[in-house]
Short mmCIF file of C-alpha atoms in Angstrom, two decimals:
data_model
loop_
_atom_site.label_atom_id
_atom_site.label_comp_id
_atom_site.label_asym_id
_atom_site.label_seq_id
_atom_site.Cartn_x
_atom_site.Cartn_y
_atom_site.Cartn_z
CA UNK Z 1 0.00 0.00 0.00
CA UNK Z 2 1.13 3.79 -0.80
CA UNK Z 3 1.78 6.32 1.97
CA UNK Z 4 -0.88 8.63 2.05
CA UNK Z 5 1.11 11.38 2.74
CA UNK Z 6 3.09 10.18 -0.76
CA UNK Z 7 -0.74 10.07 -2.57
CA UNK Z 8 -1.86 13.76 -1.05
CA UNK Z 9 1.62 15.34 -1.32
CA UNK Z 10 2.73 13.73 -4.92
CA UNK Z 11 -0.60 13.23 -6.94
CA UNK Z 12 1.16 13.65 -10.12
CA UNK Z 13 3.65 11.06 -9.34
CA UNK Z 14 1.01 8.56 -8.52
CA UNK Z 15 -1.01 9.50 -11.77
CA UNK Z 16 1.56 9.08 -14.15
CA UNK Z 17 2.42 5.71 -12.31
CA UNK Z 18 -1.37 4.51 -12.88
CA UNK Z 19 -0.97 5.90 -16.87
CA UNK Z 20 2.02 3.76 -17.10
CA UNK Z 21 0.71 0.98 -15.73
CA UNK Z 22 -2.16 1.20 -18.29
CA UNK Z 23 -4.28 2.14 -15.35
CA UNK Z 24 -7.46 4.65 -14.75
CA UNK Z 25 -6.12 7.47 -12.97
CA UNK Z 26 -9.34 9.09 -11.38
CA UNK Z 27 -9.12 7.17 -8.41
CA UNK Z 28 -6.08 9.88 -7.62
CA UNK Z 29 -8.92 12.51 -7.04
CA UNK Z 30 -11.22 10.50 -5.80
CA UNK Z 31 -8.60 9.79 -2.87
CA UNK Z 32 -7.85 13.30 -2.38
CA UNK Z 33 -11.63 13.98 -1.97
CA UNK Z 34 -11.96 11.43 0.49
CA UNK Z 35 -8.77 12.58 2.56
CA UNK Z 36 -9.94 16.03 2.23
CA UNK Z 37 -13.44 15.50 3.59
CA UNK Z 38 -11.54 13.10 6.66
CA UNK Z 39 -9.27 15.76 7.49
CA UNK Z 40 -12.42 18.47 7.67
CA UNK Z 41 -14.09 15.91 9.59
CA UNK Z 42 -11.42 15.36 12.01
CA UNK Z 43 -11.32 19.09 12.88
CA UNK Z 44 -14.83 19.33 13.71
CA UNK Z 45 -14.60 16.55 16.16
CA UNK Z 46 -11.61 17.68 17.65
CA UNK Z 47 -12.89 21.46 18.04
CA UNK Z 48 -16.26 19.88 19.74
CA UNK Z 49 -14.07 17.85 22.32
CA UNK Z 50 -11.98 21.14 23.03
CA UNK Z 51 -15.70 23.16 24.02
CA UNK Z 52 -16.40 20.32 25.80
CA UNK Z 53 -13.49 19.67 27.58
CA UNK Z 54 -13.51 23.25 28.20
CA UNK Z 55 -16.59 23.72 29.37
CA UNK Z 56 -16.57 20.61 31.99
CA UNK Z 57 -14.05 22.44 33.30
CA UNK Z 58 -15.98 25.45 33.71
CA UNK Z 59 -19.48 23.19 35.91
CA UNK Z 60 -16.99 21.71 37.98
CA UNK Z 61 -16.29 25.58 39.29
CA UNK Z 62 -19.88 26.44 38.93
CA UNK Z 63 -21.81 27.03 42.65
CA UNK Z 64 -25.34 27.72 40.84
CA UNK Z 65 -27.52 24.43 40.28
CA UNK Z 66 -29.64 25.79 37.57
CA UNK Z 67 -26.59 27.27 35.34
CA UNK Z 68 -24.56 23.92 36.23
CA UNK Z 69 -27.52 22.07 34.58
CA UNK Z 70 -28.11 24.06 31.66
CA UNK Z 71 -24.55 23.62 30.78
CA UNK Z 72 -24.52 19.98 31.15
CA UNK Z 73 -27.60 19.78 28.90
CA UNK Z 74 -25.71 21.84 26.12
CA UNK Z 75 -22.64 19.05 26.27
CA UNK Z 76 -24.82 16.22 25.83
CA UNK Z 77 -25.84 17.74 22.92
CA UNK Z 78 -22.61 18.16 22.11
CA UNK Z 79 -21.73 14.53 22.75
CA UNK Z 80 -24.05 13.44 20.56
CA UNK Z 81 -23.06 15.25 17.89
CA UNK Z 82 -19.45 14.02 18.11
CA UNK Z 83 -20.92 10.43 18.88
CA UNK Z 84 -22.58 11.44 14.97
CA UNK Z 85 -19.64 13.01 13.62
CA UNK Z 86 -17.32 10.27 14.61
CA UNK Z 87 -19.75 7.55 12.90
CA UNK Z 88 -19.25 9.46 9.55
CA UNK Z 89 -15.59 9.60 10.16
CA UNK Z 90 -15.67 5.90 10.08
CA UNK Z 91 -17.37 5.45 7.29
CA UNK Z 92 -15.13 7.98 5.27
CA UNK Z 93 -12.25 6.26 6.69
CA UNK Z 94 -13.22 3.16 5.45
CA UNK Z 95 -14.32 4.60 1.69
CA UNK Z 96 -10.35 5.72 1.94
CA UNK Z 97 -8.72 2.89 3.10
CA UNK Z 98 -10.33 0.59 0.49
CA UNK Z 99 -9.58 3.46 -2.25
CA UNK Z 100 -6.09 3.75 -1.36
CA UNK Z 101 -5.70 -0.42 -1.18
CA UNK Z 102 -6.72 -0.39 -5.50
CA UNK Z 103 -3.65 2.04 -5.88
CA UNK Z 104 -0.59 -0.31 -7.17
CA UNK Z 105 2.91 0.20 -6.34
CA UNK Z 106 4.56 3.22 -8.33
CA UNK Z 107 7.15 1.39 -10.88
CA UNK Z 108 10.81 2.04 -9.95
CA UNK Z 109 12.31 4.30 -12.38
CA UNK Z 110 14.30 1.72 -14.24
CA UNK Z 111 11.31 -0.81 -15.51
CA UNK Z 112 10.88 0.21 -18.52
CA UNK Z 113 7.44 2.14 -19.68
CA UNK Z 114 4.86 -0.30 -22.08
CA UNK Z 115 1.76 -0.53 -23.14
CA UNK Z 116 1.47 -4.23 -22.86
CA UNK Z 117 3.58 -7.25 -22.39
CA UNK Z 118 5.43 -6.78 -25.90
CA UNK Z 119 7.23 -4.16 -24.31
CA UNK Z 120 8.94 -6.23 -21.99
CA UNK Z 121 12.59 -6.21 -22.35
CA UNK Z 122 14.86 -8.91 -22.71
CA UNK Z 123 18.16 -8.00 -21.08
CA UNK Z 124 20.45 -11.26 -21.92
CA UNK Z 125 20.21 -15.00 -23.11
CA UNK Z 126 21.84 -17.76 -21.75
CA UNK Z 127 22.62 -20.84 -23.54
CA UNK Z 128 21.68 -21.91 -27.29
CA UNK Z 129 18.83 -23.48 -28.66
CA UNK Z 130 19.19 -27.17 -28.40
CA UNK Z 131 18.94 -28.99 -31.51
CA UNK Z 132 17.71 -32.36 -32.29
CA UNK Z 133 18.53 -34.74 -35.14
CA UNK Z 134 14.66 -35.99 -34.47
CA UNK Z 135 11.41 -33.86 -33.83
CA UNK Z 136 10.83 -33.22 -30.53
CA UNK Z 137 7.59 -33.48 -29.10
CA UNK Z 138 5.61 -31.88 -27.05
CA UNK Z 139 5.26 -32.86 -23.09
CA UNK Z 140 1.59 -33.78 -23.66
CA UNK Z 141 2.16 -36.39 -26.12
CA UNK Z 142 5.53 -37.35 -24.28
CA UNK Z 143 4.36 -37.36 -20.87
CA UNK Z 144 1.54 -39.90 -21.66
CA UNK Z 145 3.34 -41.93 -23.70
CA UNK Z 146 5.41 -42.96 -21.21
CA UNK Z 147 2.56 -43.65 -18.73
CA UNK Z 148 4.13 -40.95 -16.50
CA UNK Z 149 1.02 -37.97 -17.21
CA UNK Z 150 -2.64 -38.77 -17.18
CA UNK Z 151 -5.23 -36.19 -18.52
CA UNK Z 152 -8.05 -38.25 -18.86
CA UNK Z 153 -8.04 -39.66 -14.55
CA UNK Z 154 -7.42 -36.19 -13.67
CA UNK Z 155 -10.15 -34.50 -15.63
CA UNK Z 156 -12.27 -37.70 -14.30
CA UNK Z 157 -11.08 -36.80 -10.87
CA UNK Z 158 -11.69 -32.88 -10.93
CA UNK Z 159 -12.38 -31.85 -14.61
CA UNK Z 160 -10.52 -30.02 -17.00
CA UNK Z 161 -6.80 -28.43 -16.52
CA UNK Z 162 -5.99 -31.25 -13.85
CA UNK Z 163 -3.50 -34.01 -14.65
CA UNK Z 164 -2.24 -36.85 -13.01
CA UNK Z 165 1.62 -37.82 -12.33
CA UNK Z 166 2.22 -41.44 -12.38
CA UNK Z 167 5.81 -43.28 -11.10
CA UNK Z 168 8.81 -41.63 -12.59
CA UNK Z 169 6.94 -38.36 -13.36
CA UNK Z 170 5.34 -38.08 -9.77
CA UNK Z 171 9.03 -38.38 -8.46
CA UNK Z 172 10.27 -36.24 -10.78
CA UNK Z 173 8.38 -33.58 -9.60
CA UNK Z 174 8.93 -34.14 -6.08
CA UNK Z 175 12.68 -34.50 -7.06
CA UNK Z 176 12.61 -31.07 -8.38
CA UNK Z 177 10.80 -29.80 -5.38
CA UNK Z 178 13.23 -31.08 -3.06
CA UNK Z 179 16.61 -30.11 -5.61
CA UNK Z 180 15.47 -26.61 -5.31
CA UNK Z 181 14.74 -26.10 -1.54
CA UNK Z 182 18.31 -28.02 -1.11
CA UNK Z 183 19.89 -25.70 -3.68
CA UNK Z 184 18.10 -22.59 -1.57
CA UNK Z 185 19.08 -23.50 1.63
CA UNK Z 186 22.70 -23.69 0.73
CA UNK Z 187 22.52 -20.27 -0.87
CA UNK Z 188 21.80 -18.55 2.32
CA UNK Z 189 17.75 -19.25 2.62
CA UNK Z 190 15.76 -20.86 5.33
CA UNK Z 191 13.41 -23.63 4.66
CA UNK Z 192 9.93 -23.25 5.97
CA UNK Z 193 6.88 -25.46 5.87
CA UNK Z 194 4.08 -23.01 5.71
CA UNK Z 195 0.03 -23.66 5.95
CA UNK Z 196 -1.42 -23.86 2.84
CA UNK Z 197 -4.69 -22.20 3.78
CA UNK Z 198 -4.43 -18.40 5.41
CA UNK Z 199 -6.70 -15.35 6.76
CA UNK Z 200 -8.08 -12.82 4.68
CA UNK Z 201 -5.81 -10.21 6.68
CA UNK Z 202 -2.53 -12.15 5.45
CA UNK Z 203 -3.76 -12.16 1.52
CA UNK Z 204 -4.46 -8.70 2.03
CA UNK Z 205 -1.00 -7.79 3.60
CA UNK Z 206 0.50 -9.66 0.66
CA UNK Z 207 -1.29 -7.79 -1.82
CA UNK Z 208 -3.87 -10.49 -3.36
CA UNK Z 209 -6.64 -8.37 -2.06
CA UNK Z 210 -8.89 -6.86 -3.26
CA UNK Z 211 -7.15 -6.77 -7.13
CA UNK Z 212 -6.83 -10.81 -7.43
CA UNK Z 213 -10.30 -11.49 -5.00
CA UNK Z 214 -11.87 -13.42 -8.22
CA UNK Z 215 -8.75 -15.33 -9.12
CA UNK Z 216 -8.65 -16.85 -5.52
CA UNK Z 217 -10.28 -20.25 -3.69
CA UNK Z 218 -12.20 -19.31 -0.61
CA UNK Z 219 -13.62 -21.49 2.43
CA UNK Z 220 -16.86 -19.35 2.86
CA UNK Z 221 -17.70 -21.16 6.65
CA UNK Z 222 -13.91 -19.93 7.93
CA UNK Z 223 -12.00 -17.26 7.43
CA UNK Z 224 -9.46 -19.19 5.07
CA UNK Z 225 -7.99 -18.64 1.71
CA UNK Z 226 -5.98 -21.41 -0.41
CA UNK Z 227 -2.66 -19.62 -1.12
CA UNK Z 228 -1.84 -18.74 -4.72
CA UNK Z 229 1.73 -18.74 -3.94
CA UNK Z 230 4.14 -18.88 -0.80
CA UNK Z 231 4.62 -15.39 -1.03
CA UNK Z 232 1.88 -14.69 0.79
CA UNK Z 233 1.95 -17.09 4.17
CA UNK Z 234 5.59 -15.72 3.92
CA UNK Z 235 4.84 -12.36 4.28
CA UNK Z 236 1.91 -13.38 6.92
CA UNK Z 237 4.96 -14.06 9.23
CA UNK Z 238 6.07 -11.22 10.25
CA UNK Z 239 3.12 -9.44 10.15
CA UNK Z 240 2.13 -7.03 12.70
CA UNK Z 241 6.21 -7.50 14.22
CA UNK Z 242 8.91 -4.95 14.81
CA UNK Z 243 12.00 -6.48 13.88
CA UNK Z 244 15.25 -5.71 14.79
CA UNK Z 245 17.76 -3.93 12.65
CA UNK Z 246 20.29 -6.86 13.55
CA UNK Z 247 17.82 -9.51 12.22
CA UNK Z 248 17.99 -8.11 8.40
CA UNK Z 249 17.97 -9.37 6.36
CA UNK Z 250 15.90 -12.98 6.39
CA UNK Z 251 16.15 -15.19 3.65
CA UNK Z 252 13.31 -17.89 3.87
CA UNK Z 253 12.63 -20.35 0.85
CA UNK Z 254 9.15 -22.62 1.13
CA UNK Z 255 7.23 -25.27 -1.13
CA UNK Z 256 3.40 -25.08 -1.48
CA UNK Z 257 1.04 -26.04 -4.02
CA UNK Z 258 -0.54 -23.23 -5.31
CA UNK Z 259 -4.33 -23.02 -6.10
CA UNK Z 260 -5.76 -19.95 -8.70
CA UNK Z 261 -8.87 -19.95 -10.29
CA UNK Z 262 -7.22 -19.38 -13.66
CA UNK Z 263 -8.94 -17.47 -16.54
CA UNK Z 264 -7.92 -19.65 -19.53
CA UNK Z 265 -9.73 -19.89 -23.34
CA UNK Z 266 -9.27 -21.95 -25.93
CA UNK Z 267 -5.62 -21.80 -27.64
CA UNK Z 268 -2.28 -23.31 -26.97
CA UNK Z 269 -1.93 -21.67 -23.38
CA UNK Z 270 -4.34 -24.47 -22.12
CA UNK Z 271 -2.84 -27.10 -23.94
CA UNK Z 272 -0.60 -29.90 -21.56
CA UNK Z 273 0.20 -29.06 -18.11
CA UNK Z 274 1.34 -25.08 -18.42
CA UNK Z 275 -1.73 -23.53 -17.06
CA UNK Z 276 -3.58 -25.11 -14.09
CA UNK Z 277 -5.70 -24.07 -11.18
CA UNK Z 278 -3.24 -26.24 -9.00
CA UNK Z 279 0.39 -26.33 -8.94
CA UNK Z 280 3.71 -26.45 -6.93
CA UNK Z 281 6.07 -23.84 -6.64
CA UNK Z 282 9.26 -23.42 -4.83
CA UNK Z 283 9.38 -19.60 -3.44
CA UNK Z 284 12.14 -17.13 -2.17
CA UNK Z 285 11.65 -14.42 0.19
CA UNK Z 286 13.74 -11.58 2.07
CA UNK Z 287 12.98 -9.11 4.80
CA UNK Z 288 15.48 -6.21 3.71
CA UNK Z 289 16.26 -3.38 4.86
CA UNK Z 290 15.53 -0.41 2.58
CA UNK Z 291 19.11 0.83 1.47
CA UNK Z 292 19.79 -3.27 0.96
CA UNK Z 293 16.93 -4.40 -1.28
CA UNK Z 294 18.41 -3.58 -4.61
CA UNK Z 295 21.56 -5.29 -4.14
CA UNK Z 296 19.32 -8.26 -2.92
CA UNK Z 297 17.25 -7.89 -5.64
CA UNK Z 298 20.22 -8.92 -7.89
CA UNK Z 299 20.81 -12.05 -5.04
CA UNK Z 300 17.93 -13.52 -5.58
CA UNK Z 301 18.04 -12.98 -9.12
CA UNK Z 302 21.45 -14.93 -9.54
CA UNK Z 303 19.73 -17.56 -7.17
CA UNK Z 304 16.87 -17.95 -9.40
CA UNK Z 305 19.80 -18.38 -12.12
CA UNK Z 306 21.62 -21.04 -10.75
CA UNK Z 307 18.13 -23.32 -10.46
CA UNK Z 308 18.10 -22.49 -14.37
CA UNK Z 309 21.90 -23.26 -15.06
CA UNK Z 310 22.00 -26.86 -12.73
CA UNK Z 311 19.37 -28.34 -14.60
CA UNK Z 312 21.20 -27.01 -17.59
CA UNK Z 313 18.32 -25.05 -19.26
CA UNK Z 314 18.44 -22.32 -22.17
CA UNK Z 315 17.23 -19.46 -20.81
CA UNK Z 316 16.71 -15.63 -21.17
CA UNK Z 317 16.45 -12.87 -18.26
CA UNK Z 318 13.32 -10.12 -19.39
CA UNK Z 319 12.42 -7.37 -17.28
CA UNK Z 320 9.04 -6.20 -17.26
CA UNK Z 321 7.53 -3.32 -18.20
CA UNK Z 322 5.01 -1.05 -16.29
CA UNK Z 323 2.12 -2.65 -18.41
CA UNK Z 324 3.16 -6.25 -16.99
CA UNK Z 325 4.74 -5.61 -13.28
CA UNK Z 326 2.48 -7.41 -10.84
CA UNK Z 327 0.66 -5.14 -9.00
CA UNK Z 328 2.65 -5.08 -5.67
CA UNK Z 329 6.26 -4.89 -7.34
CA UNK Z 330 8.14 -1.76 -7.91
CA UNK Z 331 10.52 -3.70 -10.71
CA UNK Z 332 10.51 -7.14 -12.19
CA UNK Z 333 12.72 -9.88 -13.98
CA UNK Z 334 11.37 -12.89 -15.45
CA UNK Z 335 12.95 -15.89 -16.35
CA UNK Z 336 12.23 -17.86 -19.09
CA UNK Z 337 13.32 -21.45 -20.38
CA UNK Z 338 13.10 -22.63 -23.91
CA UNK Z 339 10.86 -25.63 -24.50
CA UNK Z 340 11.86 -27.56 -27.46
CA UNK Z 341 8.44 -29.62 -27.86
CA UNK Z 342 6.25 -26.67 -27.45
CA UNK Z 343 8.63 -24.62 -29.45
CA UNK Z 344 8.55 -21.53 -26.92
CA UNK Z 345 9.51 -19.69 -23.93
CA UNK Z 346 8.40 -20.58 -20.49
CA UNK Z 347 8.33 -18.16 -17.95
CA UNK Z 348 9.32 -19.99 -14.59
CA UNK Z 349 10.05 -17.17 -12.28
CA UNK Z 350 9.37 -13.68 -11.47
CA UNK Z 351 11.53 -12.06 -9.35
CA UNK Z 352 10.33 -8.80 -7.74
CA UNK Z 353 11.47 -5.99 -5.55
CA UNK Z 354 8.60 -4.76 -3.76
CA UNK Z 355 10.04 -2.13 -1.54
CA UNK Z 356 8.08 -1.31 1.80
CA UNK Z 357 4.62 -1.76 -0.48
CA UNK Z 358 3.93 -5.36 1.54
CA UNK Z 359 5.46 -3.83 4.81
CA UNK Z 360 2.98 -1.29 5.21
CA UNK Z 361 -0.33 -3.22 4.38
CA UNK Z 362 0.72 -5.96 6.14
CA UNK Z 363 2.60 -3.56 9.21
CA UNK Z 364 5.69 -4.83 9.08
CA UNK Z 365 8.71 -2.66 10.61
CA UNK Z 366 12.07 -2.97 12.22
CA UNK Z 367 13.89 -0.78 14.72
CA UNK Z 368 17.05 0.81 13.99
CA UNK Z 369 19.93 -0.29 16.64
CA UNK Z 370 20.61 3.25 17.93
CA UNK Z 371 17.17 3.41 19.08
CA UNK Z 372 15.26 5.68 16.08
CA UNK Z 373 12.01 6.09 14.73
CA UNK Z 374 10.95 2.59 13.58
CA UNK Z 375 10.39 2.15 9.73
CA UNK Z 376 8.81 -0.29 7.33
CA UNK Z 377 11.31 -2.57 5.70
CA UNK Z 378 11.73 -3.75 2.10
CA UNK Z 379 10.08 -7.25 1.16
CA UNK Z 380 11.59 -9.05 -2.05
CA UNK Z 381 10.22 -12.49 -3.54
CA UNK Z 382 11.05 -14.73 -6.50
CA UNK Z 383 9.74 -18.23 -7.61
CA UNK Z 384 12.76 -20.78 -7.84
CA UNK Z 385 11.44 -22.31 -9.86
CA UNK Z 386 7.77 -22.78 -10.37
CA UNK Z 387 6.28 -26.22 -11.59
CA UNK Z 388 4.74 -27.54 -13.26
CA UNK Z 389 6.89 -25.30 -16.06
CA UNK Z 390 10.03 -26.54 -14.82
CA UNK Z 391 9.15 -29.86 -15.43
CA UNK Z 392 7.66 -29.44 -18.81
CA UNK Z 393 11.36 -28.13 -19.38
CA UNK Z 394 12.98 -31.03 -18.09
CA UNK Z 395 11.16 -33.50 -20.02
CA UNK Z 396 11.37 -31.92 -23.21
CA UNK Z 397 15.18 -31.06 -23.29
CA UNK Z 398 16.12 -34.25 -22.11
CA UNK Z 399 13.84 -36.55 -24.52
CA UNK Z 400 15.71 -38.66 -27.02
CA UNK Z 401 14.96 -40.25 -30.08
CA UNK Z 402 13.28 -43.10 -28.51
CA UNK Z 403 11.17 -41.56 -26.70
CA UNK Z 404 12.71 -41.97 -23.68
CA UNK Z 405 13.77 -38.70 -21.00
CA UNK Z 406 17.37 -38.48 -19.59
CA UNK Z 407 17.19 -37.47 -15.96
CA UNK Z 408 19.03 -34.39 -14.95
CA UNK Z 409 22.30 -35.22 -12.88
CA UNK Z 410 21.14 -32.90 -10.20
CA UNK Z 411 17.64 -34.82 -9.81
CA UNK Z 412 18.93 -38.55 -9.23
CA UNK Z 413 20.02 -38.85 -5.76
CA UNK Z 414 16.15 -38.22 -5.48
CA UNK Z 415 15.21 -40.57 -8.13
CA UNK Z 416 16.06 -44.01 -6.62
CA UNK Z 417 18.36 -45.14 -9.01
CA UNK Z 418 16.42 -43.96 -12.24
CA UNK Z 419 18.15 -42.31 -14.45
CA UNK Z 420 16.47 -42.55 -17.42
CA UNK Z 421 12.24 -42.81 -17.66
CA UNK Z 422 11.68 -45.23 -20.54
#
């Protein structure tokens, strides 16, 4: 969430953030109306309080009955009237706070500006193009040819864009769950095993409401949303907290299936296992202070990398544009791994500086060590890597002419001795 002081002192700044974000920017005014209006409101009440502070002062010196009860009549009055004015103070205060919580994070100055995702830059590419002396296919005629991916028992099970992972593939997934956490965790992160289903207070803190409330699986008896990523239970732990200065910054890494209510149509998006309304992803996450967070920004980054160059993937680093940011991040790299089968790009993680945006929704701050003012801190996340993506990737790079899918070196101590799904 924005300061409000940055919304009532900078409305330009926030209006040509909206414009660049391909955004409506009357909400700007609409803000400052509101604020406004709260501000007015607040100086009634707090003139009303001073009479009648004031003048309970003055009938406790009183001697004459009468006078004494006139006066006492008069502050009811005025009680109720601040009782009234307070109500509609509320209610303004409200109007704002759900205003303000629309407002996306202004862009940092170096993602680029774009009207859509075309504009998206692609700073570097790593690797070449494989090349095959057979056509390769495609991880949905692969996959079930080797009885390792089921479409039909999973749309049986649940319906359409849900699969089911049979022997070798199941434990290839899992083996890529568990490479990545292990990879993580030497790389300075700590592993946490986080609930999969949170309050509507920690979705909001992360950002996910109100902007994503349709794209999101709700219990409607409990208070309890599925998670659409580990980003948000990650952020969830700290909120409310004051940290201390010495504790940044964290590094935490967590697995969790993820669960979106995906908008798909008909076209090669929804064909095999890219899109889904469940799927696992491995997350990163720091707690930064504010001066740190771009120098950690290019951590995680290089972390994310490293997932890409073990499993020894062609990819390419994009940064995003102010069309295609998320709508809590301030600036944005995507990774992307070349499928051979599906003959494109994948994008397998997006990692995001999100400056104190997460901090102050979900009131998150630390405390310097010489005993200042406390501040909000800097959050940063990344996915490393997402799945099922990732293991798309790893099936179609590493399928031979047979048919058959070489496992990646990195993935067999978790692979019982396979090292090659025939």
């Amino acid at each position: 969430m924005l300061d409000l002081n940055l919304i009532r002192e900078k409305p330009d700044l926030v209006r040509t953030a909206l414009k660049n974000r391909q955004m409506e920017v009357s909400s700007v005014d609409d803000i400052l109306r509101l604020d406004e209006k709260r501000r007015s409101l607040l100086t009634q009440v707090e003139s009303l309080k001073a009479e009648r502070n004031a003048v309970s002062k003055e009938i406790g010196r009183m001697q004459e009955a009468a006078e004494r009860e006139k006066k006492i009549v008069a502050m009811r009055e005025v009680g109720d009237n601040i009782a009234a004015l307070d109500k509609v103070v509320a209610k303004v205060e409200a109007e704002l706070h759900a205003l303000t919580s629309t407002i996306p994070n202004i862009p940092d100055e170096r993602t680029p500006i774009g009207a859509s995702e075309e504009d998206n830059v692609v700073l570097r590419t790593v690797g070449q193009l494989p090349e095959f002396d057979f056509e390769p296919k495609p991880h949905w005629d692969l996959g079930p040819a080797l009885g390792i991916l089921d479409f039909e028992r999973g749309t049986k099970i649940t319906g359409s864009r849900f699969y089911v992972l049979n022997g070798a593939g199941a434990r290839l997934q899992r083996a890529l769950i568990a490479f990545m956490l292990d990879l993580h965790i030497r790389q300075g992160y700590t592993e946490k095993y986080l609930p999969f289903m949170v309050r509507t207070a920690t979705v909001f803190g992360a950002g996910q409401l109100p902007k994503f409330a349709d794209n999101l699986y709700k219990d409607h008896e409990e208070d309890f949303y599925f998670v659409p990523t580990a980003e948000v239970p990650l952020t969830g732990l700290h909120m409310d907290e004051i940290l201390d200065e010495a504790q940044l910054p964290l590094f935490y890494t967590a697995y969790t299936p993820c669960f979106r209510r995906e908008k798909m149509s008909a076209g090669r998006d929804v064909r095999g296992i890219k899109r889904g309304h469940q799927f696992d992803k491995v997350e990163m996450y720091m707690y930064s202070k504010p001066e740190q967070s771009d120098s950690l920004l290019e951590k995680m980054l290089e972390d994310a990398e490293a997932t890409c160059g073990a499993l020894g993937f062609t990819y390419r680093v994009k940064q995003l544009c102010t069309a295609d940011i998320g709508f809590s991040a301030a600036i944005t790299y995507d990774l992307e791994v070349w499928a051979p089968g599906c003959n494109e790009w994948l994008e397998v993680s997006s990692v995001s500086n999100v400056r104190d945006f997460q901090a102050r929704r979900a009131n998150i701050k630390y405390r310097l060590t010489d005993g200042g003012k406390t501040r909000f801190l800097h959050t940063l996340n990344g996915s490393g890597l997402g799945l099922p993506r990732t293991l798309i990737a790893v099936m179609e790079n590493n399928q031979q002419a047979d048919g058959s899918i070489i496992v990646p070196e990195v993935l067999r101590p978790w692979m019982g001795g396979v090292d090659v799904i025939k």
